[in-house]
JSON list of C-alpha atoms in Angstrom, two decimals:
[
{"chain": "A", "resi": 1, "resn": "MET", "atom": "CA", "xyz": [181.78, -2.48, 225.91]},
{"chain": "A", "resi": 2, "resn": "GLY", "atom": "CA", "xyz": [179.21, -1.48, 228.55]},
{"chain": "A", "resi": 3, "resn": "LYS", "atom": "CA", "xyz": [175.55, -2.21, 228.09]},
{"chain": "A", "resi": 4, "resn": "MET", "atom": "CA", "xyz": [173.33, 0.49, 226.66]},
{"chain": "A", "resi": 5, "resn": "PRO", "atom": "CA", "xyz": [170.97, 1.87, 229.33]},
{"chain": "A", "resi": 6, "resn": "ILE", "atom": "CA", "xyz": [167.35, 0.79, 229.14]},
{"chain": "A", "resi": 7, "resn": "LYS", "atom": "CA", "xyz": [165.39, 3.59, 227.48]},
{"chain": "A", "resi": 8, "resn": "TYR", "atom": "CA", "xyz": [163.13, 4.41, 230.41]},
{"chain": "A", "resi": 9, "resn": "MET", "atom": "CA", "xyz": [166.21, 4.74, 232.67]},
{"chain": "A", "resi": 10, "resn": "LEU", "atom": "CA", "xyz": [167.34, 7.76, 230.66]},
{"chain": "A", "resi": 11, "resn": "VAL", "atom": "CA", "xyz": [164.10, 9.53, 231.55]},
{"chain": "A", "resi": 12, "resn": "LYS", "atom": "CA", "xyz": [164.20, 8.35, 235.15]},
{"chain": "A", "resi": 13, "resn": "GLU", "atom": "CA", "xyz": [167.79, 9.46, 235.71]},
{"chain": "A", "resi": 14, "resn": "ASP", "atom": "CA", "xyz": [167.13, 12.83, 234.08]},
{"chain": "A", "resi": 15, "resn": "ILE", "atom": "CA", "xyz": [164.20, 13.53, 236.42]},
{"chain": "A", "resi": 16, "resn": "GLU", "atom": "CA", "xyz": [166.21, 12.32, 239.43]},
{"chain": "A", "resi": 17, "resn": "GLY", "atom": "CA", "xyz": [169.04, 14.64, 238.44]},
{"chain": "A", "resi": 18, "resn": "ARG", "atom": "CA", "xyz": [166.72, 17.63, 238.18]},
{"chain": "A", "resi": 19, "resn": "ILE", "atom": "CA", "xyz": [165.32, 16.82, 241.63]},
{"chain": "A", "resi": 20, "resn": "SER", "atom": "CA", "xyz": [168.82, 16.52, 243.09]},
{"chain": "A", "resi": 21, "resn": "ASN", "atom": "CA", "xyz": [170.07, 19.82, 241.67]},
{"chain": "A", "resi": 22, "resn": "GLY", "atom": "CA", "xyz": [166.94, 21.68, 242.78]},
{"chain": "A", "resi": 23, "resn": "GLU", "atom": "CA", "xyz": [165.50, 22.37, 239.35]},
{"chain": "A", "resi": 24, "resn": "TYR", "atom": "CA", "xyz": [162.45, 20.31, 240.34]},
{"chain": "A", "resi": 25, "resn": "ARG", "atom": "CA", "xyz": [161.57, 21.32, 243.90]},
{"chain": "A", "resi": 26, "resn": "SER", "atom": "CA", "xyz": [159.39, 19.64, 246.52]},
{"chain": "A", "resi": 27, "resn": "GLY", "atom": "CA", "xyz": [155.71, 20.01, 245.61]},
{"chain": "A", "resi": 28, "resn": "GLN", "atom": "CA", "xyz": [156.47, 21.15, 242.04]},
{"chain": "A", "resi": 29, "resn": "ARG", "atom": "CA", "xyz": [154.63, 19.57, 239.12]},
{"chain": "A", "resi": 30, "resn": "ILE", "atom": "CA", "xyz": [156.92, 17.92, 236.60]},
{"chain": "A", "resi": 31, "resn": "PRO", "atom": "CA", "xyz": [156.29, 18.20, 232.82]},
{"chain": "A", "resi": 32, "resn": "SER", "atom": "CA", "xyz": [153.41, 16.15, 231.45]},
{"chain": "A", "resi": 33, "resn": "GLU", "atom": "CA", "xyz": [153.96, 12.73, 229.88]},
{"chain": "A", "resi": 34, "resn": "ARG", "atom": "CA", "xyz": [153.28, 14.25, 226.47]},
{"chain": "A", "resi": 35, "resn": "THR", "atom": "CA", "xyz": [155.95, 16.91, 227.00]},
{"chain": "A", "resi": 36, "resn": "LEU", "atom": "CA", "xyz": [158.46, 14.31, 228.19]},
{"chain": "A", "resi": 37, "resn": "CYS", "atom": "CA", "xyz": [157.70, 12.12, 225.17]},
{"chain": "A", "resi": 38, "resn": "THR", "atom": "CA", "xyz": [158.59, 15.03, 222.88]},
{"chain": "A", "resi": 39, "resn": "GLN", "atom": "CA", "xyz": [161.64, 15.98, 224.95]},
{"chain": "A", "resi": 40, "resn": "PHE", "atom": "CA", "xyz": [163.16, 12.48, 224.87]},
{"chain": "A", "resi": 41, "resn": "ASN", "atom": "CA", "xyz": [161.65, 11.32, 221.59]},
{"chain": "A", "resi": 42, "resn": "MET", "atom": "CA", "xyz": [160.23, 8.26, 223.33]},
{"chain": "A", "resi": 43, "resn": "SER", "atom": "CA", "xyz": [156.88, 6.53, 223.51]},
{"chain": "A", "resi": 44, "resn": "ARG", "atom": "CA", "xyz": [154.34, 7.33, 226.19]},
{"chain": "A", "resi": 45, "resn": "MET", "atom": "CA", "xyz": [154.68, 3.79, 227.56]},
{"chain": "A", "resi": 46, "resn": "THR", "atom": "CA", "xyz": [158.42, 4.30, 228.09]},
{"chain": "A", "resi": 47, "resn": "VAL", "atom": "CA", "xyz": [157.97, 7.66, 229.80]},
{"chain": "A", "resi": 48, "resn": "ARG", "atom": "CA", "xyz": [155.18, 6.28, 231.99]},
{"chain": "A", "resi": 49, "resn": "GLN", "atom": "CA", "xyz": [157.41, 3.40, 233.10]},
{"chain": "A", "resi": 50, "resn": "ALA", "atom": "CA", "xyz": [160.04, 5.89, 234.27]},
{"chain": "A", "resi": 51, "resn": "ILE", "atom": "CA", "xyz": [157.46, 7.90, 236.19]},
{"chain": "A", "resi": 52, "resn": "ASN", "atom": "CA", "xyz": [155.94, 4.75, 237.71]},
{"chain": "A", "resi": 53, "resn": "GLU", "atom": "CA", "xyz": [159.35, 3.73, 239.02]},
{"chain": "A", "resi": 54, "resn": "LEU", "atom": "CA", "xyz": [159.87, 7.14, 240.66]},
{"chain": "A", "resi": 55, "resn": "VAL", "atom": "CA", "xyz": [156.41, 7.00, 242.20]},
{"chain": "A", "resi": 56, "resn": "LYS", "atom": "CA", "xyz": [157.18, 3.55, 243.65]},
{"chain": "A", "resi": 57, "resn": "GLU", "atom": "CA", "xyz": [160.42, 4.93, 245.13]},
{"chain": "A", "resi": 58, "resn": "GLY", "atom": "CA", "xyz": [158.51, 7.79, 246.72]},
{"chain": "A", "resi": 59, "resn": "LYS", "atom": "CA", "xyz": [160.28, 10.50, 244.73]},
{"chain": "A", "resi": 60, "resn": "LEU", "atom": "CA", "xyz": [157.14, 11.51, 242.83]},
{"chain": "A", "resi": 61, "resn": "TYR", "atom": "CA", "xyz": [153.44, 11.35, 243.58]},
{"chain": "A", "resi": 62, "resn": "ARG", "atom": "CA", "xyz": [150.32, 11.70, 241.43]},
{"chain": "A", "resi": 63, "resn": "GLU", "atom": "CA", "xyz": [147.23, 13.80, 242.03]},
{"chain": "A", "resi": 64, "resn": "LYS", "atom": "CA", "xyz": [144.21, 12.80, 239.96]},
{"chain": "A", "resi": 65, "resn": "GLY", "atom": "CA", "xyz": [143.33, 15.43, 237.40]},
{"chain": "A", "resi": 66, "resn": "ARG", "atom": "CA", "xyz": [146.33, 17.61, 238.30]},
{"chain": "A", "resi": 67, "resn": "GLY", "atom": "CA", "xyz": [149.49, 15.76, 237.30]},
{"chain": "A", "resi": 68, "resn": "THR", "atom": "CA", "xyz": [152.67, 14.36, 238.84]},
{"chain": "A", "resi": 69, "resn": "PHE", "atom": "CA", "xyz": [154.58, 16.19, 241.56]},
{"chain": "A", "resi": 70, "resn": "VAL", "atom": "CA", "xyz": [157.92, 16.00, 243.36]},
{"chain": "A", "resi": 71, "resn": "SER", "atom": "CA", "xyz": [157.62, 14.41, 246.80]},
{"chain": "A", "resi": 72, "resn": "SER", "atom": "CA", "xyz": [159.03, 16.00, 249.92]},
{"chain": "A", "resi": 73, "resn": "PRO", "atom": "CA", "xyz": [162.21, 14.36, 251.25]},
{"chain": "A", "resi": 74, "resn": "HIS", "atom": "CA", "xyz": [161.56, 11.78, 253.98]},
{"chain": "A", "resi": 75, "resn": "PHE", "atom": "CA", "xyz": [163.36, 11.88, 257.28]},
{"chain": "A", "resi": 76, "resn": "LEU", "atom": "CA", "xyz": [163.97, 8.38, 258.63]},
{"chain": "A", "resi": 77, "resn": "GLN", "atom": "CA", "xyz": [164.20, 7.59, 262.35]},
{"chain": "A", "resi": 78, "resn": "ARG", "atom": "CA", "xyz": [165.55, 4.16, 263.16]},
{"chain": "A", "resi": 79, "resn": "ASN", "atom": "CA", "xyz": [167.39, 4.32, 266.50]},
{"chain": "A", "resi": 80, "resn": "VAL", "atom": "CA", "xyz": [167.94, 6.28, 269.72]},
{"chain": "A", "resi": 81, "resn": "LYS", "atom": "CA", "xyz": [169.50, 9.52, 268.54]},
{"chain": "A", "resi": 82, "resn": "SER", "atom": "CA", "xyz": [168.59, 13.12, 268.98]},
{"chain": "A", "resi": 83, "resn": "PHE", "atom": "CA", "xyz": [166.40, 14.64, 266.30]},
{"chain": "A", "resi": 84, "resn": "THR", "atom": "CA", "xyz": [169.17, 17.18, 265.61]},
{"chain": "A", "resi": 85, "resn": "ASP", "atom": "CA", "xyz": [171.87, 14.53, 265.08]},
{"chain": "A", "resi": 86, "resn": "THR", "atom": "CA", "xyz": [169.67, 12.42, 262.82]},
{"chain": "A", "resi": 87, "resn": "LEU", "atom": "CA", "xyz": [168.73, 15.42, 260.69]},
{"chain": "A", "resi": 88, "resn": "ARG", "atom": "CA", "xyz": [172.39, 16.31, 260.21]},
{"chain": "A", "resi": 89, "resn": "GLU", "atom": "CA", "xyz": [173.24, 12.73, 259.23]},
{"chain": "A", "resi": 90, "resn": "ARG", "atom": "CA", "xyz": [170.54, 12.92, 256.56]},
{"chain": "A", "resi": 91, "resn": "GLY", "atom": "CA", "xyz": [171.93, 16.14, 255.12]},
{"chain": "A", "resi": 92, "resn": "PHE", "atom": "CA", "xyz": [169.34, 18.50, 256.59]},
{"chain": "A", "resi": 93, "resn": "THR", "atom": "CA", "xyz": [170.14, 21.77, 258.31]},
{"chain": "A", "resi": 94, "resn": "PRO", "atom": "CA", "xyz": [168.31, 21.56, 261.68]},
{"chain": "A", "resi": 95, "resn": "CYS", "atom": "CA", "xyz": [166.55, 24.48, 263.31]},
{"chain": "A", "resi": 96, "resn": "THR", "atom": "CA", "xyz": [164.32, 24.69, 266.39]},
{"chain": "A", "resi": 97, "resn": "GLN", "atom": "CA", "xyz": [161.71, 27.18, 267.49]},
{"chain": "A", "resi": 98, "resn": "ILE", "atom": "CA", "xyz": [160.80, 27.22, 271.20]},
{"chain": "A", "resi": 99, "resn": "LEU", "atom": "CA", "xyz": [157.02, 27.64, 271.41]},
{"chain": "A", "resi": 100, "resn": "GLU", "atom": "CA", "xyz": [156.70, 27.17, 275.18]},
{"chain": "A", "resi": 101, "resn": "PHE", "atom": "CA", "xyz": [159.00, 26.55, 278.13]},
{"chain": "A", "resi": 102, "resn": "SER", "atom": "CA", "xyz": [157.07, 26.63, 281.39]},
{"chain": "A", "resi": 103, "resn": "THR", "atom": "CA", "xyz": [156.52, 24.91, 284.74]},
{"chain": "A", "resi": 104, "resn": "VAL", "atom": "CA", "xyz": [153.35, 22.83, 285.10]},
{"chain": "A", "resi": 105, "resn": "PHE", "atom": "CA", "xyz": [151.94, 20.53, 287.78]},
{"chain": "A", "resi": 106, "resn": "ASN", "atom": "CA", "xyz": [148.85, 18.56, 288.77]},
{"chain": "A", "resi": 107, "resn": "LEU", "atom": "CA", "xyz": [149.04, 16.59, 285.53]},
{"chain": "A", "resi": 108, "resn": "LYS", "atom": "CA", "xyz": [147.12, 13.44, 286.29]},
{"chain": "A", "resi": 109, "resn": "GLU", "atom": "CA", "xyz": [147.94, 11.40, 283.18]},
{"chain": "A", "resi": 110, "resn": "ILE", "atom": "CA", "xyz": [151.57, 12.47, 282.89]},
{"chain": "A", "resi": 111, "resn": "SER", "atom": "CA", "xyz": [152.24, 11.86, 286.60]},
{"chain": "A", "resi": 112, "resn": "LYS", "atom": "CA", "xyz": [150.69, 8.40, 286.34]},
{"chain": "A", "resi": 113, "resn": "LEU", "atom": "CA", "xyz": [152.78, 7.50, 283.29]},
{"chain": "A", "resi": 114, "resn": "MET", "atom": "CA", "xyz": [155.94, 8.73, 284.99]},
{"chain": "A", "resi": 115, "resn": "ASP", "atom": "CA", "xyz": [155.16, 6.97, 288.30]},
{"chain": "A", "resi": 116, "resn": "VAL", "atom": "CA", "xyz": [155.40, 10.16, 290.36]},
{"chain": "A", "resi": 117, "resn": "PRO", "atom": "CA", "xyz": [153.00, 11.93, 292.76]},
{"chain": "A", "resi": 118, "resn": "TYR", "atom": "CA", "xyz": [150.17, 13.97, 291.27]},
{"chain": "A", "resi": 119, "resn": "GLU", "atom": "CA", "xyz": [151.61, 17.28, 292.55]},
{"chain": "A", "resi": 120, "resn": "THR", "atom": "CA", "xyz": [155.03, 16.74, 290.92]},
{"chain": "A", "resi": 121, "resn": "LYS", "atom": "CA", "xyz": [156.28, 19.76, 289.01]},
{"chain": "A", "resi": 122, "resn": "PHE", "atom": "CA", "xyz": [157.40, 19.34, 285.41]},
{"chain": "A", "resi": 123, "resn": "TYR", "atom": "CA", "xyz": [159.13, 21.48, 282.85]},
{"chain": "A", "resi": 124, "resn": "LYS", "atom": "CA", "xyz": [156.93, 21.63, 279.76]},
{"chain": "A", "resi": 125, "resn": "LEU", "atom": "CA", "xyz": [159.03, 22.19, 276.65]},
{"chain": "A", "resi": 126, "resn": "LYS", "atom": "CA", "xyz": [157.22, 22.60, 273.33]},
{"chain": "A", "resi": 127, "resn": "ARG", "atom": "CA", "xyz": [159.43, 22.85, 270.24]},
{"chain": "A", "resi": 128, "resn": "LEU", "atom": "CA", "xyz": [158.88, 23.06, 266.51]},
{"chain": "A", "resi": 129, "resn": "ARG", "atom": "CA", "xyz": [161.63, 21.14, 264.72]},
{"chain": "A", "resi": 130, "resn": "LEU", "atom": "CA", "xyz": [162.59, 22.15, 261.19]},
{"chain": "A", "resi": 131, "resn": "GLY", "atom": "CA", "xyz": [164.86, 20.69, 258.55]},
{"chain": "A", "resi": 132, "resn": "ASN", "atom": "CA", "xyz": [166.02, 23.03, 255.78]},
{"chain": "A", "resi": 133, "resn": "ASP", "atom": "CA", "xyz": [163.40, 25.51, 257.12]},
{"chain": "A", "resi": 134, "resn": "LEU", "atom": "CA", "xyz": [160.63, 22.95, 256.56]},
{"chain": "A", "resi": 135, "resn": "PRO", "atom": "CA", "xyz": [158.46, 22.16, 259.65]},
{"chain": "A", "resi": 136, "resn": "MET", "atom": "CA", "xyz": [158.92, 18.46, 260.33]},
{"chain": "A", "resi": 137, "resn": "ALA", "atom": "CA", "xyz": [157.94, 17.80, 263.93]},
{"chain": "A", "resi": 138, "resn": "LEU", "atom": "CA", "xyz": [156.06, 19.38, 266.81]},
{"chain": "A", "resi": 139, "resn": "GLU", "atom": "CA", "xyz": [157.39, 18.03, 270.12]},
{"chain": "A", "resi": 140, "resn": "THR", "atom": "CA", "xyz": [156.21, 18.51, 273.68]},
{"chain": "A", "resi": 141, "resn": "VAL", "atom": "CA", "xyz": [158.42, 17.15, 276.46]},
{"chain": "A", "resi": 142, "resn": "TYR", "atom": "CA", "xyz": [157.49, 16.82, 280.16]},
{"chain": "A", "resi": 143, "resn": "ILE", "atom": "CA", "xyz": [160.49, 16.37, 282.46]},
{"chain": "A", "resi": 144, "resn": "GLU", "atom": "CA", "xyz": [160.60, 16.50, 286.26]},
{"chain": "A", "resi": 145, "resn": "LYS", "atom": "CA", "xyz": [162.04, 19.75, 287.60]},
{"chain": "A", "resi": 146, "resn": "GLU", "atom": "CA", "xyz": [163.64, 17.87, 290.48]},
{"chain": "A", "resi": 147, "resn": "LYS", "atom": "CA", "xyz": [165.67, 15.74, 288.09]},
{"chain": "A", "resi": 148, "resn": "CYS", "atom": "CA", "xyz": [166.83, 18.69, 285.98]},
{"chain": "A", "resi": 149, "resn": "PRO", "atom": "CA", "xyz": [166.98, 21.83, 288.16]},
{"chain": "A", "resi": 150, "resn": "ASP", "atom": "CA", "xyz": [167.46, 25.08, 286.21]},
{"chain": "A", "resi": 151, "resn": "LEU", "atom": "CA", "xyz": [166.92, 23.34, 282.87]},
{"chain": "A", "resi": 152, "resn": "ASP", "atom": "CA", "xyz": [165.35, 26.57, 281.62]},
{"chain": "A", "resi": 153, "resn": "GLN", "atom": "CA", "xyz": [168.74, 28.25, 281.96]},
{"chain": "A", "resi": 154, "resn": "TYR", "atom": "CA", "xyz": [170.23, 26.14, 279.17]},
{"chain": "A", "resi": 155, "resn": "ASP", "atom": "CA", "xyz": [169.93, 26.38, 275.40]},
{"chain": "A", "resi": 156, "resn": "VAL", "atom": "CA", "xyz": [167.56, 23.62, 274.32]},
{"chain": "A", "resi": 157, "resn": "LYS", "atom": "CA", "xyz": [167.03, 24.89, 270.78]},
{"chain": "A", "resi": 158, "resn": "GLU", "atom": "CA", "xyz": [169.06, 22.03, 269.42]},
{"chain": "A", "resi": 159, "resn": "SER", "atom": "CA", "xyz": [169.76, 18.70, 271.15]},
{"chain": "A", "resi": 160, "resn": "LEU", "atom": "CA", "xyz": [167.98, 18.17, 274.47]},
{"chain": "A", "resi": 161, "resn": "TYR", "atom": "CA", "xyz": [169.88, 14.88, 274.81]},
{"chain": "A", "resi": 162, "resn": "GLU", "atom": "CA", "xyz": [173.16, 16.80, 274.68]},
{"chain": "A", "resi": 163, "resn": "VAL", "atom": "CA", "xyz": [172.09, 19.15, 277.48]},
{"chain": "A", "resi": 164, "resn": "LEU", "atom": "CA", "xyz": [170.86, 16.26, 279.62]},
{"chain": "A", "resi": 165, "resn": "GLU", "atom": "CA", "xyz": [174.12, 14.38, 279.13]},
{"chain": "A", "resi": 166, "resn": "LYS", "atom": "CA", "xyz": [176.55, 17.25, 279.57]},
{"chain": "A", "resi": 167, "resn": "GLN", "atom": "CA", "xyz": [174.82, 19.20, 282.33]},
{"chain": "A", "resi": 168, "resn": "TYR", "atom": "CA", "xyz": [173.07, 16.43, 284.27]},
{"chain": "A", "resi": 169, "resn": "HIS", "atom": "CA", "xyz": [175.12, 13.37, 283.28]},
{"chain": "A", "resi": 170, "resn": "TYR", "atom": "CA", "xyz": [172.07, 11.43, 282.09]},
{"chain": "A", "resi": 171, "resn": "LYS", "atom": "CA", "xyz": [172.65, 8.86, 279.37]},
{"chain": "A", "resi": 172, "resn": "VAL", "atom": "CA", "xyz": [169.60, 7.86, 277.35]},
{"chain": "A", "resi": 173, "resn": "GLU", "atom": "CA", "xyz": [169.33, 4.08, 277.10]},
{"chain": "A", "resi": 174, "resn": "ASN", "atom": "CA", "xyz": [166.03, 3.42, 275.37]},
{"chain": "A", "resi": 175, "resn": "ILE", "atom": "CA", "xyz": [162.63, 4.82, 274.44]},
{"chain": "A", "resi": 176, "resn": "SER", "atom": "CA", "xyz": [159.28, 3.07, 274.73]},
{"chain": "A", "resi": 177, "resn": "CYS", "atom": "CA", "xyz": [156.81, 4.63, 272.31]},
{"chain": "A", "resi": 178, "resn": "ASP", "atom": "CA", "xyz": [153.41, 4.22, 270.72]},
{"chain": "A", "resi": 179, "resn": "MET", "atom": "CA", "xyz": [152.48, 5.43, 267.23]},
{"chain": "A", "resi": 180, "resn": "ASP", "atom": "CA", "xyz": [149.12, 6.18, 265.72]},
{"chain": "A", "resi": 181, "resn": "ALA", "atom": "CA", "xyz": [147.43, 8.55, 263.31]},
{"chain": "A", "resi": 182, "resn": "CYS", "atom": "CA", "xyz": [145.41, 11.65, 264.10]},
{"chain": "A", "resi": 183, "resn": "ILE", "atom": "CA", "xyz": [143.74, 14.42, 262.12]},
{"chain": "A", "resi": 184, "resn": "ALA", "atom": "CA", "xyz": [145.48, 17.79, 262.21]},
{"chain": "A", "resi": 185, "resn": "ASN", "atom": "CA", "xyz": [143.59, 20.57, 263.97]},
{"chain": "A", "resi": 186, "resn": "THR", "atom": "CA", "xyz": [143.76, 24.21, 262.85]},
{"chain": "A", "resi": 187, "resn": "PHE", "atom": "CA", "xyz": [146.84, 24.97, 264.96]},
{"chain": "A", "resi": 188, "resn": "MET", "atom": "CA", "xyz": [148.74, 22.01, 263.53]},
{"chain": "A", "resi": 189, "resn": "MET", "atom": "CA", "xyz": [147.66, 22.78, 259.98]},
{"chain": "A", "resi": 190, "resn": "ASN", "atom": "CA", "xyz": [149.11, 26.28, 260.36]},
{"chain": "A", "resi": 191, "resn": "THR", "atom": "CA", "xyz": [152.23, 24.95, 262.08]},
{"chain": "A", "resi": 192, "resn": "PHE", "atom": "CA", "xyz": [152.98, 22.43, 259.34]},
{"chain": "A", "resi": 193, "resn": "HIS", "atom": "CA", "xyz": [151.87, 24.71, 256.48]},
{"chain": "A", "resi": 194, "resn": "MET", "atom": "CA", "xyz": [149.17, 22.24, 255.42]},
{"chain": "A", "resi": 195, "resn": "GLN", "atom": "CA", "xyz": [146.74, 23.47, 252.77]},
{"chain": "A", "resi": 196, "resn": "LYS", "atom": "CA", "xyz": [143.94, 21.17, 253.91]},
{"chain": "A", "resi": 197, "resn": "LYS", "atom": "CA", "xyz": [143.08, 18.84, 256.76]},
{"chain": "A", "resi": 198, "resn": "GLY", "atom": "CA", "xyz": [144.98, 15.61, 256.76]},
{"chain": "A", "resi": 199, "resn": "ALA", "atom": "CA", "xyz": [146.52, 12.92, 258.93]},
{"chain": "A", "resi": 200, "resn": "LEU", "atom": "CA", "xyz": [149.57, 13.35, 261.13]},
{"chain": "A", "resi": 201, "resn": "LEU", "atom": "CA", "xyz": [151.77, 10.69, 262.71]},
{"chain": "A", "resi": 202, "resn": "LYS", "atom": "CA", "xyz": [151.43, 10.92, 266.49]},
{"chain": "A", "resi": 203, "resn": "VAL", "atom": "CA", "xyz": [154.19, 9.41, 268.63]},
{"chain": "A", "resi": 204, "resn": "THR", "atom": "CA", "xyz": [154.04, 9.27, 272.42]},
{"chain": "A", "resi": 205, "resn": "GLY", "atom": "CA", "xyz": [156.79, 7.78, 274.50]},
{"chain": "A", "resi": 206, "resn": "ILE", "atom": "CA", "xyz": [158.84, 7.60, 277.65]},
{"chain": "A", "resi": 207, "resn": "THR", "atom": "CA", "xyz": [162.61, 8.01, 277.56]},
{"chain": "A", "resi": 208, "resn": "TYR", "atom": "CA", "xyz": [164.65, 5.88, 279.96]},
{"chain": "A", "resi": 209, "resn": "ILE", "atom": "CA", "xyz": [168.15, 6.34, 281.34]},
{"chain": "A", "resi": 210, "resn": "GLU", "atom": "CA", "xyz": [170.52, 3.87, 282.98]},
{"chain": "A", "resi": 211, "resn": "GLY", "atom": "CA", "xyz": [168.88, 1.68, 285.58]},
{"chain": "A", "resi": 212, "resn": "ASN", "atom": "CA", "xyz": [165.63, 1.65, 283.61]},
{"chain": "A", "resi": 213, "resn": "GLU", "atom": "CA", "xyz": [164.70, 4.98, 285.22]},
{"chain": "A", "resi": 214, "resn": "LYS", "atom": "CA", "xyz": [162.09, 7.15, 283.51]},
{"chain": "A", "resi": 215, "resn": "LEU", "atom": "CA", "xyz": [163.46, 10.56, 282.53]},
{"chain": "A", "resi": 216, "resn": "PHE", "atom": "CA", "xyz": [160.77, 12.27, 280.47]},
{"chain": "A", "resi": 217, "resn": "PHE", "atom": "CA", "xyz": [157.51, 11.84, 278.61]},
{"chain": "A", "resi": 218, "resn": "GLU", "atom": "CA", "xyz": [157.20, 13.15, 275.08]},
{"chain": "A", "resi": 219, "resn": "GLU", "atom": "CA", "xyz": [154.30, 13.71, 272.68]},
{"chain": "A", "resi": 220, "resn": "SER", "atom": "CA", "xyz": [155.23, 14.46, 269.09]},
{"chain": "A", "resi": 221, "resn": "TYR", "atom": "CA", "xyz": [153.46, 15.03, 265.81]},
{"chain": "A", "resi": 222, "resn": "TYR", "atom": "CA", "xyz": [154.99, 14.51, 262.38]},
{"chain": "A", "resi": 223, "resn": "ARG", "atom": "CA", "xyz": [153.89, 15.06, 258.81]},
{"chain": "A", "resi": 224, "resn": "PRO", "atom": "CA", "xyz": [153.74, 11.54, 257.34]},
{"chain": "A", "resi": 225, "resn": "ASP", "atom": "CA", "xyz": [154.92, 12.77, 253.94]},
{"chain": "A", "resi": 226, "resn": "LEU", "atom": "CA", "xyz": [158.15, 14.00, 255.56]},
{"chain": "A", "resi": 227, "resn": "TYR", "atom": "CA", "xyz": [158.86, 11.46, 258.25]},
{"chain": "A", "resi": 228, "resn": "LYS", "atom": "CA", "xyz": [158.85, 7.72, 258.78]},
{"chain": "A", "resi": 229, "resn": "TYR", "atom": "CA", "xyz": [159.92, 5.29, 261.49]},
{"chain": "A", "resi": 230, "resn": "HIS", "atom": "CA", "xyz": [161.87, 2.10, 260.95]},
{"chain": "A", "resi": 231, "resn": "VAL", "atom": "CA", "xyz": [161.14, -0.75, 263.37]},
{"chain": "A", "resi": 232, "resn": "ASP", "atom": "CA", "xyz": [162.90, -4.12, 263.59]},
{"chain": "A", "resi": 233, "resn": "ILE", "atom": "CA", "xyz": [160.80, -6.90, 265.13]},
{"chain": "A", "resi": 234, "resn": "TYR", "atom": "CA", "xyz": [162.47, -10.06, 266.40]},
{"chain": "A", "resi": 235, "resn": "ARG", "atom": "CA", "xyz": [160.87, -13.39, 267.19]},
{"chain": "A", "resi": 236, "resn": "ARG", "atom": "CA", "xyz": [161.32, -14.56, 270.76]},
{"chain": "A", "resi": 237, "resn": "VAL", "atom": "CA", "xyz": [162.89, -17.99, 271.09]}
]
């Protein structure tokens, strides 16, 4: 005979099920502890234990004086893959909005980072990346026109990596990036549908192809409640 489930697990699994089937949606407040106590005929301590576990797992979050809410799903980036491919692997439906696709030059900082002359011309590609129609990332890529002639003739709404590989035979080998936090400005608040000012995850990096050759520079912003990076650090011996 199987073991009887621990009482609080019944509450926990019920809430998880309602999140999974869409009854409890991202940002929605779940019933109060008192209501859940009545619903399951359990003590407040038992119900609170279930909620605490879900908060620890990141599935719920509390707001003082307001209640407990369903967290937004996190998108996890852990290796060199296109944003589109990783979204699909995580069960999201990817979508991209092109905000800008232009030619720019005389970019002192970008040229220096890319080890090219100051007057080098770049394609500037700014894209808003969405998963299940939810804005998740704002990306701006700078790539030398000389390395990718006529790039603006191709569809870059989905995977830029795919275009670079199929049309230009570039294979991405690695990315060197820096991460820090920044405060969202008005444009970013509107872009990410933020109700109030808050922090964003800023990631800047250079993408390399075979031969350790620099291909493009990228500056991206992510909502930290929707996105997280995984990094493995190894000790040198």
